[in-house]
Amino acid sequence: MQFLKNFRPELIIESPGRINLIGEHTDYNLGYVLPTAIEKHITFSFQKNGSISDCNFFSKGWDVGFKADLKELSRSSVTWENYVLGVLFEITKRTNKLRGFNCVLESNLPQGSGLSSSAALECGLAFGLNELFALGLSKMDIVKLSQTAEHTYVGTQCGIMDQFASVMSETGHGILLDCRSLSYDLIPLVLAPYKIILLNTGVSHDLATSEYNVRKFECEEGVSIIKQTYPQIHSLREVTPEMLIANKHKMREVVYRRCSFILQENKRVLQMADALKKYDFKAAGNLLYEAHTGISELYEVSCKESDFLVDFSKGYTAVLGARQTGGGFGGCTLHLVHQEAVSQFITEATHEYRKQFGIQLTAFEVSPSKGTSISFVGQ
Ligand code: ADP
Ligand code: MG
């Protein structure tokens, strides 16, 4: 791309991926989640280019780029461009201060692996443009417009967790977020002698967008049925187990299972926060295992590869718990592993996984990290 020849960054932003300790698919049901940002991130380098509306993008590593005109924004047939275009569109709806710029991005964050590279992409871009053009957007504006961009331009009806975690996280902490009120507590994640290990199944969640939206509709179907008896109900967040059971006979069996999972998962998030505050890692681990069973059997967003790795963990006393993290159908599994057993566990998991599926596992430790931030400002 032409613009790369004279590219001198004025501003560099790092936007992280995230893990979710627990609380899967609860965000769009206005429940609780407990995510944190991780060290792996997308780096954005920005430069104003003096034009009124010409924007140039280049993704290093992917070796692809494209141009956008702020005056003529519309959806693209190329998926990744829509994350970018959606953010530009949402910003231009809120302010007229945006002008032409060049942007190069580079990532060490695996994509389609449940670590929310999509939110890192949206939020890093929005955060950077806010700085570069002094747009006056708050962090919450950035979170919300990035979520809306994913709805309107990409077509995933995602909740708010991923963008919230990518922007608002703080080093060493998890965020216990109430997705109804958007109030949150920072929970110190002091896990020693345990470590959070991620195993990347190498299975990318191609099904995710369509199946994700199906899950959302199934939950809405449940709410609309319960609402007939309890008109005060607006989301699964307000539904008690008694209300759900009282309406079971009116629901498709699959809808009942989806709703049961969400009710149980919300409860588990609060139990997890308590367990972590008390350093009760055994209880925390059990909650991870329970959550995975729900993900696999009730919500049906797991896959045989994730199930295998979670089951494999159960053979190790040094692994207190495990579950698939992220929207589902593959991506990464998260394991709470005693520090002395980490390398043996990884070696054996890698070996068994290759034997079973012929796939090379990638494993890495994560520690709770800060949200989207500036790493360089030029003169
Ligand atoms: P996840 O958010 O779990 O990584 P998604 O399917 O939601 O998975 O988002 C992945 C998509 O985000 C990729 O398919 C791509 O379109 C976009 N994306 C992520 N990182 C980059 C990057 N470095 N360059 C270009 N596009 C990216
Ligand atoms: Mg995503």
mmCIF file of N, CA, C and O in Angstrom, residues 246-301:
data_model
loop_
_atom_site.group_PDB
_atom_site.id
_atom_site.type_symbol
_atom_site.label_atom_id
_atom_site.label_comp_id
_atom_site.label_asym_id
_atom_site.label_seq_id
_atom_site.Cartn_x
_atom_site.Cartn_y
_atom_site.Cartn_z
ATOM 1 N N ALA A 246 -41.961 -23.209 36.685
ATOM 2 C CA ALA A 246 -43.416 -23.026 36.526
ATOM 3 C C ALA A 246 -43.804 -22.893 35.050
ATOM 4 O O ALA A 246 -44.947 -23.155 34.677
ATOM 5 N N ASN A 247 -42.853 -22.476 34.228
ATOM 6 C CA ASN A 247 -43.159 -22.266 32.800
ATOM 7 C C ASN A 247 -42.575 -23.335 31.881
ATOM 8 O O ASN A 247 -42.718 -23.251 30.665
ATOM 9 N N LYS A 248 -41.946 -24.325 32.505
ATOM 10 C CA LYS A 248 -41.239 -25.344 31.717
ATOM 11 C C LYS A 248 -42.139 -26.013 30.670
ATOM 12 O O LYS A 248 -41.743 -26.191 29.518
ATOM 13 N N HIS A 249 -43.357 -26.333 31.085
ATOM 14 C CA HIS A 249 -44.256 -27.080 30.183
ATOM 15 C C HIS A 249 -44.669 -26.271 28.951
ATOM 16 O O HIS A 249 -45.148 -26.828 27.969
ATOM 17 N N LYS A 250 -44.473 -24.961 28.984
ATOM 18 C CA LYS A 250 -44.873 -24.134 27.836
ATOM 19 C C LYS A 250 -43.723 -23.945 26.839
ATOM 20 O O LYS A 250 -43.898 -23.329 25.793
ATOM 21 N N MET A 251 -42.539 -24.438 27.231
ATOM 22 C CA MET A 251 -41.338 -24.143 26.424
ATOM 23 C C MET A 251 -40.883 -25.331 25.595
ATOM 24 O O MET A 251 -41.050 -26.462 26.025
ATOM 25 N N ARG A 252 -40.225 -25.019 24.491
ATOM 26 C CA ARG A 252 -39.496 -26.073 23.795
ATOM 27 C C ARG A 252 -38.411 -26.552 24.761
ATOM 28 O O ARG A 252 -37.838 -25.742 25.508
ATOM 29 N N GLU A 253 -38.135 -27.840 24.694
ATOM 30 C CA GLU A 253 -37.175 -28.419 25.647
ATOM 31 C C GLU A 253 -35.822 -27.700 25.552
ATOM 32 O O GLU A 253 -35.175 -27.410 26.564
ATOM 33 N N VAL A 254 -35.408 -27.365 24.332
ATOM 34 C CA VAL A 254 -34.110 -26.728 24.137
ATOM 35 C C VAL A 254 -34.089 -25.339 24.788
ATOM 36 O O VAL A 254 -33.099 -24.921 25.382
ATOM 37 N N VAL A 255 -35.188 -24.643 24.719
ATOM 38 C CA VAL A 255 -35.264 -23.299 25.317
ATOM 39 C C VAL A 255 -35.140 -23.410 26.837
ATOM 40 O O VAL A 255 -34.449 -22.619 27.487
ATOM 41 N N TYR A 256 -35.785 -24.428 27.397
ATOM 42 C CA TYR A 256 -35.686 -24.638 28.848
ATOM 43 C C TYR A 256 -34.222 -24.874 29.261
ATOM 44 O O TYR A 256 -33.738 -24.318 30.242
ATOM 45 N N ARG A 257 -33.537 -25.689 28.480
ATOM 46 C CA ARG A 257 -32.124 -25.970 28.807
ATOM 47 C C ARG A 257 -31.269 -24.714 28.713
ATOM 48 O O ARG A 257 -30.414 -24.458 29.565
ATOM 49 N N ARG A 258 -31.479 -23.926 27.678
ATOM 50 C CA ARG A 258 -30.690 -22.685 27.533
ATOM 51 C C ARG A 258 -30.935 -21.769 28.738
ATOM 52 O O ARG A 258 -30.002 -21.212 29.318
ATOM 53 N N CYS A 259 -32.204 -21.607 29.101
ATOM 54 C CA CYS A 259 -32.525 -20.704 30.219
ATOM 55 C C CYS A 259 -31.947 -21.251 31.531
ATOM 56 O O CYS A 259 -31.429 -20.489 32.342
ATOM 57 N N SER A 260 -32.048 -22.570 31.741
ATOM 58 C CA SER A 260 -31.497 -23.170 32.972
ATOM 59 C C SER A 260 -30.014 -22.847 33.087
ATOM 60 O O SER A 260 -29.521 -22.478 34.156
ATOM 61 N N PHE A 261 -29.308 -22.995 31.979
ATOM 62 C CA PHE A 261 -27.865 -22.721 32.008
ATOM 63 C C PHE A 261 -27.600 -21.284 32.446
ATOM 64 O O PHE A 261 -26.753 -21.040 33.304
ATOM 65 N N ILE A 262 -28.308 -20.339 31.860
ATOM 66 C CA ILE A 262 -28.043 -18.928 32.175
ATOM 67 C C ILE A 262 -28.306 -18.648 33.657
ATOM 68 O O ILE A 262 -27.509 -17.969 34.325
ATOM 69 N N LEU A 263 -29.400 -19.199 34.195
ATOM 70 C CA LEU A 263 -29.693 -18.986 35.618
ATOM 71 C C LEU A 263 -28.571 -19.553 36.493
ATOM 72 O O LEU A 263 -28.109 -18.915 37.437
ATOM 73 N N GLN A 264 -28.145 -20.768 36.154
ATOM 74 C CA GLN A 264 -27.084 -21.408 36.947
ATOM 75 C C GLN A 264 -25.760 -20.659 36.800
ATOM 76 O O GLN A 264 -25.002 -20.497 37.764
ATOM 77 N N GLU A 265 -25.492 -20.218 35.589
ATOM 78 C CA GLU A 265 -24.201 -19.563 35.319
ATOM 79 C C GLU A 265 -24.105 -18.233 36.076
ATOM 80 O O GLU A 265 -23.060 -17.899 36.635
ATOM 81 N N ASN A 266 -25.191 -17.487 36.117
ATOM 82 C CA ASN A 266 -25.187 -16.230 36.881
ATOM 83 C C ASN A 266 -24.835 -16.488 38.339
ATOM 84 O O ASN A 266 -24.062 -15.750 38.949
ATOM 85 N N LYS A 267 -25.432 -17.538 38.877
ATOM 86 C CA LYS A 267 -25.167 -17.880 40.280
ATOM 87 C C LYS A 267 -23.688 -18.248 40.463
ATOM 88 O O LYS A 267 -23.043 -17.833 41.418
ATOM 89 N N ARG A 268 -23.171 -18.995 39.493
ATOM 90 C CA ARG A 268 -21.760 -19.411 39.586
ATOM 91 C C ARG A 268 -20.807 -18.220 39.556
ATOM 92 O O ARG A 268 -19.770 -18.246 40.192
ATOM 93 N N VAL A 269 -21.141 -17.191 38.798
ATOM 94 C CA VAL A 269 -20.237 -16.032 38.726
ATOM 95 C C VAL A 269 -20.097 -15.416 40.124
ATOM 96 O O VAL A 269 -18.982 -15.108 40.564
ATOM 97 N N LEU A 270 -21.223 -15.265 40.807
ATOM 98 C CA LEU A 270 -21.168 -14.661 42.142
ATOM 99 C C LEU A 270 -20.431 -15.576 43.114
ATOM 100 O O LEU A 270 -19.655 -15.118 43.965
ATOM 101 N N GLN A 271 -20.656 -16.882 42.971
ATOM 102 C CA GLN A 271 -19.941 -17.842 43.834
ATOM 103 C C GLN A 271 -18.438 -17.789 43.554
ATOM 104 O O GLN A 271 -17.614 -17.888 44.468
ATOM 105 N N MET A 272 -18.088 -17.616 42.292
ATOM 106 C CA MET A 272 -16.671 -17.537 41.919
ATOM 107 C C MET A 272 -16.022 -16.304 42.556
ATOM 108 O O MET A 272 -14.921 -16.374 43.094
ATOM 109 N N ALA A 273 -16.711 -15.177 42.488
ATOM 110 C CA ALA A 273 -16.156 -13.950 43.072
ATOM 111 C C ALA A 273 -15.909 -14.164 44.565
ATOM 112 O O ALA A 273 -14.858 -13.786 45.093
ATOM 113 N N ASP A 274 -16.850 -14.816 45.234
ATOM 114 C CA ASP A 274 -16.683 -15.106 46.671
ATOM 115 C C ASP A 274 -15.494 -16.027 46.916
ATOM 116 O O ASP A 274 -14.679 -15.794 47.803
ATOM 117 N N ALA A 275 -15.415 -17.084 46.116
ATOM 118 C CA ALA A 275 -14.329 -18.061 46.283
ATOM 119 C C ALA A 275 -12.977 -17.380 46.101
ATOM 120 O O ALA A 275 -12.030 -17.630 46.862
ATOM 121 N N LEU A 276 -12.879 -16.499 45.106
ATOM 122 C CA LEU A 276 -11.598 -15.827 44.843
ATOM 123 C C LEU A 276 -11.237 -14.882 45.980
ATOM 124 O O LEU A 276 -10.071 -14.785 46.386
ATOM 125 N N LYS A 277 -12.236 -14.208 46.519
ATOM 126 C CA LYS A 277 -11.958 -13.292 47.634
ATOM 127 C C LYS A 277 -11.454 -14.055 48.849
ATOM 128 O O LYS A 277 -10.681 -13.546 49.640
ATOM 129 N N LYS A 278 -11.911 -15.314 48.983
ATOM 130 C CA LYS A 278 -11.496 -16.130 50.143
ATOM 131 C C LYS A 278 -10.277 -16.991 49.816
ATOM 132 O O LYS A 278 -9.904 -17.853 50.606
ATOM 133 N N TYR A 279 -9.712 -16.840 48.642
ATOM 134 C CA TYR A 279 -8.581 -17.676 48.181
ATOM 135 C C TYR A 279 -8.938 -19.158 48.220
ATOM 136 O O TYR A 279 -8.086 -20.005 48.456
ATOM 137 N N ASP A 280 -10.214 -19.459 48.031
ATOM 138 C CA ASP A 280 -10.663 -20.849 48.034
ATOM 139 C C ASP A 280 -10.570 -21.369 46.593
ATOM 140 O O ASP A 280 -11.559 -21.417 45.852
ATOM 141 N N PHE A 281 -9.362 -21.760 46.196
ATOM 142 C CA PHE A 281 -9.125 -22.120 44.798
ATOM 143 C C PHE A 281 -9.784 -23.441 44.405
ATOM 144 O O PHE A 281 -10.077 -23.672 43.251
ATOM 145 N N LYS A 282 -9.961 -24.304 45.410
ATOM 146 C CA LYS A 282 -10.624 -25.581 45.136
ATOM 147 C C LYS A 282 -12.077 -25.320 44.709
ATOM 148 O O LYS A 282 -12.549 -25.858 43.711
ATOM 149 N N ALA A 283 -12.737 -24.450 45.468
ATOM 150 C CA ALA A 283 -14.122 -24.098 45.104
ATOM 151 C C ALA A 283 -14.145 -23.419 43.736
ATOM 152 O O ALA A 283 -15.014 -23.700 42.901
ATOM 153 N N ALA A 284 -13.173 -22.540 43.496
ATOM 154 C CA ALA A 284 -13.106 -21.849 42.197
ATOM 155 C C ALA A 284 -12.960 -22.866 41.064
ATOM 156 O O ALA A 284 -13.635 -22.778 40.032
ATOM 157 N N GLY A 285 -12.090 -23.844 41.270
ATOM 158 C CA GLY A 285 -11.855 -24.877 40.256
ATOM 159 C C GLY A 285 -13.119 -25.686 39.979
ATOM 160 O O GLY A 285 -13.467 -25.958 38.830
ATOM 161 N N ASN A 286 -13.823 -26.053 41.056
ATOM 162 C CA ASN A 286 -15.059 -26.829 40.871
ATOM 163 C C ASN A 286 -16.078 -26.048 40.055
ATOM 164 O O ASN A 286 -16.797 -26.618 39.223
ATOM 165 N N LEU A 287 -16.131 -24.741 40.293
ATOM 166 C CA LEU A 287 -17.075 -23.914 39.536
ATOM 167 C C LEU A 287 -16.718 -23.913 38.049
ATOM 168 O O LEU A 287 -17.605 -23.918 37.184
ATOM 169 N N LEU A 288 -15.418 -23.925 37.754
ATOM 170 C CA LEU A 288 -14.995 -23.984 36.338
ATOM 171 C C LEU A 288 -15.493 -25.281 35.695
ATOM 172 O O LEU A 288 -16.046 -25.273 34.586
ATOM 173 N N TYR A 289 -15.288 -26.394 36.405
ATOM 174 C CA TYR A 289 -15.745 -27.682 35.851
ATOM 175 C C TYR A 289 -17.268 -27.702 35.670
ATOM 176 O O TYR A 289 -17.782 -28.155 34.645
ATOM 177 N N GLU A 290 -17.971 -27.210 36.689
ATOM 178 C CA GLU A 290 -19.449 -27.183 36.589
ATOM 179 C C GLU A 290 -19.892 -26.326 35.402
ATOM 180 O O GLU A 290 -20.812 -26.682 34.675
ATOM 181 N N ALA A 291 -19.220 -25.173 35.263
ATOM 182 C CA ALA A 291 -19.589 -24.273 34.165
ATOM 183 C C ALA A 291 -19.385 -24.979 32.825
ATOM 184 O O ALA A 291 -20.222 -24.874 31.920
ATOM 185 N N HIS A 292 -18.285 -25.723 32.707
ATOM 186 C CA HIS A 292 -18.047 -26.384 31.415
ATOM 187 C C HIS A 292 -19.122 -27.429 31.111
ATOM 188 O O HIS A 292 -19.552 -27.574 29.963
ATOM 189 N N THR A 293 -19.541 -28.157 32.131
ATOM 190 C CA THR A 293 -20.607 -29.145 31.914
ATOM 191 C C THR A 293 -21.848 -28.445 31.361
ATOM 192 O O THR A 293 -22.490 -28.923 30.421
ATOM 193 N N GLY A 294 -22.167 -27.288 31.932
ATOM 194 C CA GLY A 294 -23.326 -26.518 31.448
ATOM 195 C C GLY A 294 -23.127 -26.036 30.017
ATOM 196 O O GLY A 294 -24.035 -26.123 29.179
ATOM 197 N N ILE A 295 -21.936 -25.549 29.737
ATOM 198 C CA ILE A 295 -21.600 -25.052 28.389
ATOM 199 C C ILE A 295 -21.770 -26.167 27.361
ATOM 200 O O ILE A 295 -22.278 -25.973 26.259
ATOM 201 N N SER A 296 -21.346 -27.361 27.773
ATOM 202 C CA SER A 296 -21.337 -28.490 26.852
ATOM 203 C C SER A 296 -22.735 -29.118 26.719
ATOM 204 O O SER A 296 -23.199 -29.378 25.615
ATOM 205 N N GLU A 297 -23.408 -29.343 27.858
ATOM 206 C CA GLU A 297 -24.642 -30.135 27.813
ATOM 207 C C GLU A 297 -25.916 -29.294 27.728
ATOM 208 O O GLU A 297 -26.882 -29.702 27.099
ATOM 209 N N LEU A 298 -25.933 -28.161 28.399
ATOM 210 C CA LEU A 298 -27.172 -27.364 28.414
ATOM 211 C C LEU A 298 -27.176 -26.293 27.325
ATOM 212 O O LEU A 298 -28.163 -26.087 26.638
ATOM 213 N N TYR A 299 -26.044 -25.587 27.201
ATOM 214 C CA TYR A 299 -26.010 -24.490 26.230
ATOM 215 C C TYR A 299 -25.492 -24.954 24.864
ATOM 216 O O TYR A 299 -25.679 -24.275 23.855
ATOM 217 N N GLU A 300 -24.805 -26.101 24.894
ATOM 218 C CA GLU A 300 -24.308 -26.733 23.651
ATOM 219 C C GLU A 300 -23.510 -25.797 22.755
ATOM 220 O O GLU A 300 -23.806 -25.632 21.569
ATOM 221 N N VAL A 301 -22.492 -25.160 23.377
ATOM 222 C CA VAL A 301 -21.588 -24.323 22.575
ATOM 223 C C VAL A 301 -20.144 -24.815 22.688
ATOM 224 O O VAL A 301 -19.213 -24.090 22.384
#
